[in-house]
């Protein structure tokens, strides 16, 4: 059943090119021609989710704001019940791979009660959430057995980009821009395969993490949530304490924790955050924190300031969370494997959380 892989998680990480392909095939045309999302009668979007799905929603916020110019808020489903009703009437998008997370279901019911239009992004056909909302987008990742969400996360990202393109189509994006981003999305199976081919290299590079008690994951802009996801994956399966941080926040507290025993994983791609990321990495290195950088192939400036580098192919900055995510998944996986952790069944966790 594991198809020759040692763990379901690794199998599912390697299934991502196919999952991405299926998610495009099953959704792209449908979303681009959907009437539900064509309507101009919502002026904002609210994304609601838990855990990994929350991190995907944060990527969605950056993508929708950047590509469609619509304001987006992101809420933890478990906090929604305390939210006050406002005059805003957003499109509410519930993101949940299982479709069974109790807090996300409660948030869907609250949104309906408040009269908001609702859309669920889920992987499971016929799951409870699909009966609670006006419309459903299936991520088409295929069954996921490992407790750590991997291919369901990456297909949630695909859903976010497709929604952003659809919303941008009638608002901000020119035809050539839509074409460019669509091409970028359609090339993702190949881009991701290229990162997967570095699995052995990543396995070797994680030596700096395996004995750590604590680690930092730094990114900026749309890769800030990518690094929250990297930290979440590492915590969940390797039991190393990890903090995902927006690199600009380092000076506001966490720098005090950095030393030679606290490694840092840093995402640094050629987008609007590049220069600032380089300088954050230099500050971290100056505190002796060993740095594993993830950057674009051929980036000599980054290579010069980090201890190890994992390279990903060059992609549009706004789409870079997809290959970067695959890199951080492999970092977490190989670290946990070297530590002898029960990767597919981490302690204290369940695949879906049906109690609130
Ligand atoms: O099924 P959901 O997407 O609603 O699940 C939410 C979280 O429980 C889930 O994403 C969890 O954080 C992951 N298993 C982490 O890998």
XYZ file of C-alpha atoms and ligand atoms in Angstrom:
372
model
C 0.000 0.000 0.000
C 2.904 2.318 0.615
C 4.034 1.692 -2.954
C 7.608 0.937 -1.923
C 7.923 4.047 0.267
C 8.904 3.716 3.900
C 6.018 5.893 5.096
C 2.668 7.089 3.784
C 3.850 10.624 4.325
C 6.751 10.190 1.896
C 4.492 8.444 -0.613
C 2.023 11.314 -0.388
C 4.771 13.920 -0.736
C 5.858 12.151 -3.936
C 2.264 12.006 -5.206
C 2.101 15.788 -5.315
C 2.853 16.283 -9.029
C -0.116 14.040 -9.851
C -2.320 15.658 -7.187
C -1.554 19.099 -8.624
C -2.301 17.874 -12.122
C -5.633 16.402 -10.999
C -6.571 19.487 -9.076
C -6.053 21.632 -12.180
C -7.826 19.190 -14.455
C -10.834 18.873 -12.179
C -11.165 22.536 -11.264
C -9.512 25.100 -13.489
C -12.122 25.402 -16.255
C -14.984 24.996 -13.809
C -13.730 27.791 -11.550
C -12.884 30.145 -14.395
C -16.425 29.858 -15.781
C -18.281 29.731 -12.445
C -21.178 32.180 -11.976
C -20.981 31.799 -8.230
C -17.655 33.629 -8.136
C -18.455 36.085 -10.944
C -20.900 38.044 -8.874
C -19.673 41.456 -7.814
C -21.850 41.571 -4.710
C -19.167 40.700 -2.205
C -16.396 43.180 -1.641
C -14.278 41.051 0.661
C -13.366 37.457 1.342
C -13.045 35.696 4.695
C -11.080 32.441 4.874
C -11.684 30.206 7.892
C -9.714 27.074 8.824
C -7.576 25.205 11.379
C -3.990 23.951 11.408
C -2.411 23.312 8.037
C -5.572 24.493 6.285
C -5.186 27.788 8.144
C -1.678 28.166 6.723
C -3.051 27.481 3.218
C -5.661 30.170 3.872
C -2.923 32.665 4.788
C -1.240 31.934 1.444
C -4.689 32.450 -0.094
C -4.934 35.887 1.505
C -1.679 37.052 -0.077
C -2.606 35.488 -3.437
C -6.146 36.908 -3.614
C -5.090 40.369 -2.467
C -2.154 40.424 -4.891
C -3.923 38.970 -7.917
C -7.483 40.224 -7.428
C -7.149 43.304 -5.221
C -9.925 42.119 -2.890
C -9.418 42.514 0.866
C -9.131 39.173 2.623
C -9.226 38.274 6.293
C -8.236 34.892 7.686
C -9.707 33.487 10.883
C -8.962 30.458 12.986
C -12.153 28.417 12.982
C -11.801 27.809 16.721
C -11.897 31.584 17.347
C -14.828 32.329 15.033
C -17.455 31.662 17.616
C -16.264 34.739 19.527
C -16.414 37.017 16.491
C -18.862 39.893 16.423
C -21.226 40.395 13.544
C -20.212 43.415 11.456
C -21.713 45.260 8.514
C -19.323 43.477 6.177
C -20.915 40.747 4.006
C -17.930 38.725 2.793
C -17.728 35.611 0.692
C -16.822 33.060 3.402
C -14.483 30.257 2.345
C -14.135 27.306 4.719
C -10.917 25.389 4.100
C -10.766 21.842 5.498
C -9.177 18.826 3.857
C -11.293 16.321 5.804
C -14.510 18.328 5.755
C -15.119 17.050 9.292
C -13.230 19.457 11.566
C -15.724 20.410 14.266
C -14.605 24.036 14.639
C -14.710 24.631 10.876
C -18.197 23.131 10.674
C -19.347 25.402 13.502
C -17.881 28.404 11.668
C -19.732 27.395 8.469
C -23.013 27.247 10.366
C -22.376 30.656 11.925
C -21.589 32.173 8.501
C -24.835 30.765 7.076
C -26.782 32.063 10.052
C -25.351 35.504 9.414
C -26.521 35.280 5.810
C -23.083 35.119 4.181
C -22.449 33.252 0.965
C -20.292 30.186 1.706
C -17.834 28.049 -0.238
C -16.005 24.983 1.111
C -12.586 23.905 -0.118
C -12.274 20.251 0.842
C -10.722 16.993 -0.306
C -13.424 14.591 0.790
C -16.468 14.056 -1.393
C -19.659 13.869 0.653
C -18.003 15.101 3.867
C -20.155 16.998 6.366
C -18.959 20.453 5.293
C -20.268 19.857 1.766
C -23.806 19.757 3.177
C -23.379 22.986 5.141
C -22.311 25.391 2.371
C -23.621 26.923 -0.841
C -20.792 25.689 -3.065
C -17.918 23.209 -2.911
C -14.485 23.087 -4.500
C -12.882 19.636 -4.281
C -9.113 19.764 -4.094
C -8.754 16.342 -5.819
C -5.624 15.304 -3.881
C -6.755 11.677 -3.575
C -6.853 9.846 -0.200
C -4.309 10.993 2.376
C -3.394 8.490 5.110
C -0.486 10.216 6.892
C -1.647 12.395 9.775
C 0.598 15.198 8.511
C -1.200 16.968 5.667
C 1.005 17.182 2.571
C -0.678 16.668 -0.790
C -3.955 18.005 0.601
C -2.090 21.201 1.593
C -0.478 21.678 -1.799
C -3.818 21.184 -3.563
C -5.406 23.682 -1.175
C -2.744 26.124 -2.391
C -3.740 25.303 -5.969
C -7.357 26.044 -5.042
C -6.313 29.407 -3.576
C -4.471 30.359 -6.764
C -7.341 29.290 -9.001
C -9.801 31.304 -6.909
C -7.445 34.300 -6.971
C -7.166 34.111 -10.773
C -10.916 33.822 -11.162
C -11.554 36.775 -8.838
C -8.785 38.764 -10.538
C -10.089 38.019 -14.029
C -13.053 40.346 -13.740
C -11.236 42.918 -11.647
C -7.529 43.549 -11.893
C -5.751 41.047 -14.122
C -4.984 41.592 -17.808
C -5.401 38.699 -20.206
C -1.611 38.255 -20.612
C -1.188 38.149 -16.828
C -3.845 35.453 -16.491
C -2.059 33.545 -19.207
C 1.299 33.888 -17.436
C 0.027 32.711 -14.042
C -1.985 29.905 -15.625
C 1.151 28.732 -17.379
C 2.986 28.881 -14.030
C 0.313 26.724 -12.387
C 0.279 24.241 -15.252
C 4.067 23.888 -14.974
C 3.846 23.074 -11.250
C 3.894 19.260 -11.585
C 7.290 19.578 -13.302
C 8.560 22.193 -10.852
C 7.566 20.022 -7.895
C 9.150 16.915 -9.462
C 12.377 18.868 -9.654
C 12.237 19.538 -5.875
C 11.360 15.896 -5.158
C 14.493 14.857 -7.018
C 16.449 16.593 -4.228
C 15.064 14.357 -1.488
C 18.437 12.678 -0.839
C 20.238 16.006 -0.818
C 17.689 17.351 1.686
C 18.107 14.242 3.811
C 21.793 15.039 4.073
C 21.240 18.755 4.699
C 18.954 18.228 7.710
C 21.906 17.048 9.777
C 21.899 20.511 11.368
C 18.330 19.982 12.654
C 18.320 16.425 13.928
C 19.731 17.126 17.381
C 18.196 20.544 17.866
C 15.668 21.228 20.571
C 14.334 24.274 18.853
C 14.399 25.746 15.335
C 13.198 28.806 13.459
C 11.515 28.946 10.064
C 11.716 32.378 8.481
C 9.995 33.869 5.469
C 8.345 37.054 4.337
C 5.242 38.023 2.396
C 3.560 34.973 0.830
C 6.295 32.681 2.150
C 5.721 33.723 5.732
C 2.808 31.224 5.875
C 4.945 28.695 3.976
C 7.382 28.799 6.853
C 4.576 28.590 9.426
C 3.676 25.386 7.616
C 7.303 24.196 7.680
C 7.446 24.788 11.440
C 4.114 23.025 11.949
C 5.276 19.968 9.974
C 8.528 19.774 11.937
C 6.778 20.057 15.324
C 4.132 17.544 14.393
C 6.337 14.690 13.224
C 9.802 15.263 14.719
C 8.782 16.698 18.127
C 11.316 19.504 17.752
C 9.981 22.825 18.953
C 9.794 25.087 15.899
C 8.673 28.663 15.386
C 7.532 30.044 12.066
C 8.263 33.744 11.943
C 7.892 36.654 9.570
C 11.569 37.586 9.224
C 10.906 41.265 9.935
C 9.691 40.344 13.408
C 13.016 38.841 14.481
C 14.247 42.030 16.048
C 11.109 42.270 18.135
C 11.963 39.388 20.422
C 13.099 36.086 18.903
C 16.665 37.195 18.140
C 17.279 36.683 21.857
C 16.811 32.936 21.361
C 19.303 32.430 18.555
C 22.586 30.658 19.145
C 24.660 27.865 17.651
C 22.210 25.241 18.962
C 19.184 26.833 17.334
C 19.151 26.283 13.572
C 17.155 28.421 11.154
C 15.468 27.409 7.922
C 14.984 30.456 5.694
C 13.017 30.874 2.466
C 14.576 33.435 0.155
C 13.242 33.727 -3.395
C 13.544 36.405 -6.049
C 10.433 38.355 -5.175
C 9.716 41.700 -3.514
C 11.038 40.399 -0.177
C 14.415 39.196 -1.470
C 16.764 41.937 -0.193
C 15.086 42.034 3.207
C 15.352 38.245 3.517
C 19.062 38.352 2.711
C 19.631 40.882 5.449
C 17.538 38.907 7.972
C 19.577 35.785 7.173
C 22.817 37.713 7.710
C 21.579 38.821 11.132
C 20.692 35.259 12.051
C 24.071 33.952 10.863
C 25.789 36.659 12.921
C 24.188 35.075 16.040
C 25.824 31.746 15.059
C 22.519 30.070 14.188
C 23.249 27.432 11.516
C 21.191 28.401 8.457
C 19.593 26.111 5.913
C 18.508 28.393 3.071
C 15.933 27.522 0.452
C 16.405 29.671 -2.629
C 16.343 29.859 -6.398
C 18.841 27.794 -8.379
C 22.019 29.753 -9.042
C 21.581 32.319 -6.233
C 25.218 32.904 -5.285
C 24.421 35.751 -2.866
C 22.252 33.483 -0.775
C 24.737 30.633 -1.032
C 27.442 32.907 0.359
C 25.632 33.598 3.635
C 24.046 30.257 4.541
C 25.535 26.991 5.797
C 23.562 24.792 3.406
C 21.318 25.600 0.506
C 18.434 23.753 -1.104
C 17.660 25.122 -4.549
C 14.271 25.228 -6.220
C 13.602 26.109 -9.874
C 12.797 29.733 -10.660
C 9.044 30.406 -10.576
C 6.830 33.506 -10.316
C 7.383 34.789 -6.751
C 3.672 34.663 -5.947
C 3.586 30.948 -6.895
C 6.771 30.054 -5.016
C 4.953 28.660 -1.933
C 4.266 25.456 -3.862
C 7.870 24.315 -4.509
C 9.021 25.806 -1.198
C 6.369 23.830 0.646
C 7.619 20.610 -0.900
C 11.123 21.466 0.319
C 9.951 22.119 3.903
C 7.864 18.931 3.897
C 10.993 16.958 2.961
C 13.024 18.805 5.605
C 10.476 17.815 8.269
C 10.191 14.257 6.966
C 13.918 13.517 6.837
C 14.518 15.132 10.232
C 11.781 13.013 11.825
C 13.062 9.886 10.090
C 16.580 10.437 11.382
C 15.185 10.896 14.865
C 13.309 7.589 14.576
C 9.859 9.142 15.040
C 6.598 7.345 14.127
C 6.019 9.587 11.132
C 2.583 8.466 9.983
C 1.123 8.393 13.478
C 2.535 11.217 15.558
C 1.675 11.067 19.228
C -1.423 12.899 20.494
C -2.720 13.684 16.985
C -5.587 12.420 14.832
C -6.180 12.784 11.117
C -9.396 14.685 11.644
C -10.446 16.599 14.722
C -14.156 16.045 15.155
C -14.495 17.554 18.627
C -14.256 21.271 19.377
O -9.245 18.431 7.945
P -8.781 19.824 8.250
O -8.043 20.436 7.102
O -9.905 20.720 8.685
O -7.814 19.672 9.443
C -7.312 20.776 10.148
C -6.091 20.399 10.966
O -6.450 19.508 11.979
C -5.012 19.758 10.106
O -4.720 20.592 9.024
C -3.727 19.498 10.878
O -3.156 20.721 11.276
C -2.782 18.703 9.995
N -2.968 17.295 10.183
C -1.356 19.056 10.180
O -0.530 18.391 9.280
